[in-house]
Amino acid sequence: MNLTEFLDRTASNWPDKTALIEGDRAVSYVELVENTLALAAQLRKLQLSSACRVGICFPNSVNYVALTFALWRINAVVVPIPTECTEEELSSIATTMQLEAILSRNARSQSVSLGPDVFFTRLTPALPPDNHGLNLAFIRFTSGTTSARKGVALCHETIGDRVLAANQALRIGPADTVMWCLPMAHHFLVTIVLYLSQGATIVLARHVLSRPFLEAANRWQGTVLYAAPFHYSMLARDSSGAKLNSVRLAVSTTCSLPQEVAVSFQQRFGLPLSQALGVIELGLVCVNVDDSTARWDSVGRPLPKYAVNIRNPDEDGYGEVVVSGPGFFDAYTNPWTSRDDLMPDGWFNTGDIGRVDPQGYLYLAGRKTAVINLAGRKVFPEEIEAVLNRHPAVRESRAYGAAHPHLGEVVEAEVVLRDATTTDTLRDFCRGHLSPDKVPSRFHVVQIIPKTTVTGKIRRQPTPPVA
Amino acid sequence: MIEPTGVQVRLLEFLRAGMFSADTEVTVETDLIASGFDSLSLVSLLVFIEQTYGLWIPQNEINEANLKNIRAIAAVVVRLLNERQPPS
């Protein structure tokens, strides 16, 4: 099985239907398929190894989508690289993920052009990657430091399963037009691949300033919004009077939805926000499509093929959220660990704390995982700590997500100092090595960083959702 | 009173270093949205302003006019700073 079959089937059913809109340019399904075939032919001439891993570093664009499907056509494994990565971060991903090439929008040293705004850079991994015989399509890295960086590896079949499972709730079809503003480097499978598999039209919103976004939504008659609370918060404050009359579903994802945003958006547009729980290892587990007005604070009931359980609940019913269902990840890379080894009982611990009400709706109350959610982007504390620990005045550090009323979370850090230094010095040092959103907003000088007693690893604190 | 020039210089340094490729010429008059200033850039800029000046630009001030160029953004930052700290 190959995910390009999804796209080809849609193009066969609705060849002239618009697949993607970027600015004023509309690309039909048949044009998109032809685009991917032409790019795949160019990539074949470059004689990449079978099942090699290729990094893709592009902003949201038709090119991003076409190149991903072109790579799948030649059986390459796609590794998304966020455009905000510094050169140092990109280099680390390339090494750890054993990339054989990078496709980027900007020219790089020794890159060759494959067309307007598409550059190919060949790399030489120290060792060829071992995909353990799996039909891999996609690897997303989930951590930052070279030693701790690991990838979530997903096969074509796995992604196909989770896409079809998710659509039992989302019910995306050819009548839908999705207004898209999240970064594709962080969100692609149960979103872009799903929409294209069902014949929907995707409008690539250039930015999310409320007025142009609303103009685009009304011009293209958007039916589905999929965005973070940060985006909905801006839309809720729009004073233009524009409505979203064509929208049937507005999904809020990436971090918990503040009540103020839920209420103000509903008042402004008469449209409830449906919270969702998506996990890279699992796909879309829950989305509140049937009671998002009264239960605005719930991520909904599990999708038809998923089951949610609360492990070790306290007296109020809150415990660890564990999930079973289709489309679970196939393995972690670096070191390679298969799904079956990691979850022999078939249940995956999401790292979230939550409860389930008698009607089966899941409510999240915070997270035990360390990943920091910043307006739709995932930031991993290890990569910030790795930079801070290189500063001569820092003995050790701990980065974490601090609740932020508009962005979900921002990065903060605790540092144990070896020599006196200032916050400005540490921040400037971080700016030299990290993309802007990863630079800690606050530094706290502490005497000790708590460690787990067994492994000596940094103890990660749960992050409560912002009230 | 806080003057806009210093704020413009800080914002210019930040945008040049963090958001635009080395071969892009950026001045205080550069039309940011036409130059590819997207939602990722917006979040990074808002975080930078919060880190540097300790203020969050309210969502109702985040619009095309106030984000047109660095001169416009700096004017908003200066106005908010001066509102917060009246001249002594």
CSV table of C-alpha atoms in Angstrom, one decimal, chain A residues 83-84 106 181 183 206-209 211-212 230-231 233-234 237 374-375 377 404 406-407 410 427 431 436-437 439-441, chain B residues 10 14 18-19 21 33-44 46-48 50-52 56 59-60 62-64 67:
chain,number,residue,atom,x,y,z
A,83,THR,CA,11.3,26.1,8.6
A,84,GLU,CA,12.0,27.9,11.9
A,106,ASN,CA,15.9,28.1,-0.1
A,181,CYS,CA,-3.2,27.9,8.9
A,183,PRO,CA,2.4,24.6,10.0
A,206,ARG,CA,-1.3,33.0,4.2
A,207,HIS,CA,-1.5,34.4,7.7
A,208,VAL,CA,-4.1,34.5,10.5
A,209,LEU,CA,-4.7,38.2,10.9
A,211,ARG,CA,-9.6,40.3,8.5
A,212,PRO,CA,-7.7,38.6,5.6
A,230,PHE,CA,-4.3,31.3,19.5
A,231,HIS,CA,-5.9,31.7,16.1
A,233,SER,CA,-8.6,34.1,20.0
A,234,MET,CA,-7.6,36.6,17.3
A,237,ARG,CA,-11.7,39.8,18.6
A,374,LEU,CA,3.4,26.9,21.6
A,375,ALA,CA,0.5,28.0,19.4
A,377,ARG,CA,4.2,24.1,17.4
A,404,HIS,CA,0.4,31.4,28.6
A,406,HIS,CA,-2.7,33.5,24.4
A,407,LEU,CA,-0.3,30.9,23.1
A,410,VAL,CA,5.7,29.5,26.3
A,427,ARG,CA,18.8,34.8,26.3
A,431,ARG,CA,19.0,33.3,20.3
A,436,PRO,CA,13.0,32.3,18.1
A,437,ASP,CA,10.1,30.6,19.7
A,439,VAL,CA,14.2,31.0,23.4
A,440,PRO,CA,13.0,30.9,27.1
A,441,SER,CA,10.8,33.8,28.1
B,10,ARG,CA,15.7,45.9,18.3
B,14,PHE,CA,15.3,40.3,15.5
B,18,GLY,CA,15.4,35.2,12.9
B,19,MET,CA,12.9,35.4,10.1
B,21,SER,CA,16.9,34.8,4.7
B,33,ILE,CA,3.0,40.6,5.1
B,34,ALA,CA,4.0,40.9,1.4
B,35,SER,CA,7.5,39.6,2.4
B,36,GLY,CA,6.2,36.3,3.7
B,37,PHE,CA,5.4,37.3,7.3
B,38,ASP,CA,3.2,34.3,8.2
B,39,SER,CA,1.5,33.0,11.4
B,40,LEU,CA,4.8,31.4,12.5
B,41,SER,CA,6.6,34.7,12.3
B,42,LEU,CA,3.8,36.4,14.0
B,43,VAL,CA,4.0,34.1,17.1
B,44,SER,CA,7.7,34.5,17.2
B,46,LEU,CA,4.9,38.5,19.8
B,47,VAL,CA,7.0,36.3,22.0
B,48,PHE,CA,10.1,38.4,21.3
B,50,GLU,CA,6.9,40.0,25.4
B,51,GLN,CA,10.4,38.8,26.3
B,52,THR,CA,12.1,42.1,25.5
B,56,TRP,CA,1.8,41.3,25.2
B,59,GLN,CA,-5.2,40.5,20.2
B,60,ASN,CA,-7.4,43.4,19.1
B,62,ILE,CA,-3.0,42.5,16.0
B,63,ASN,CA,-4.2,43.7,12.6
B,64,GLU,CA,-2.9,44.6,9.2
B,67,LEU,CA,1.8,44.8,11.5
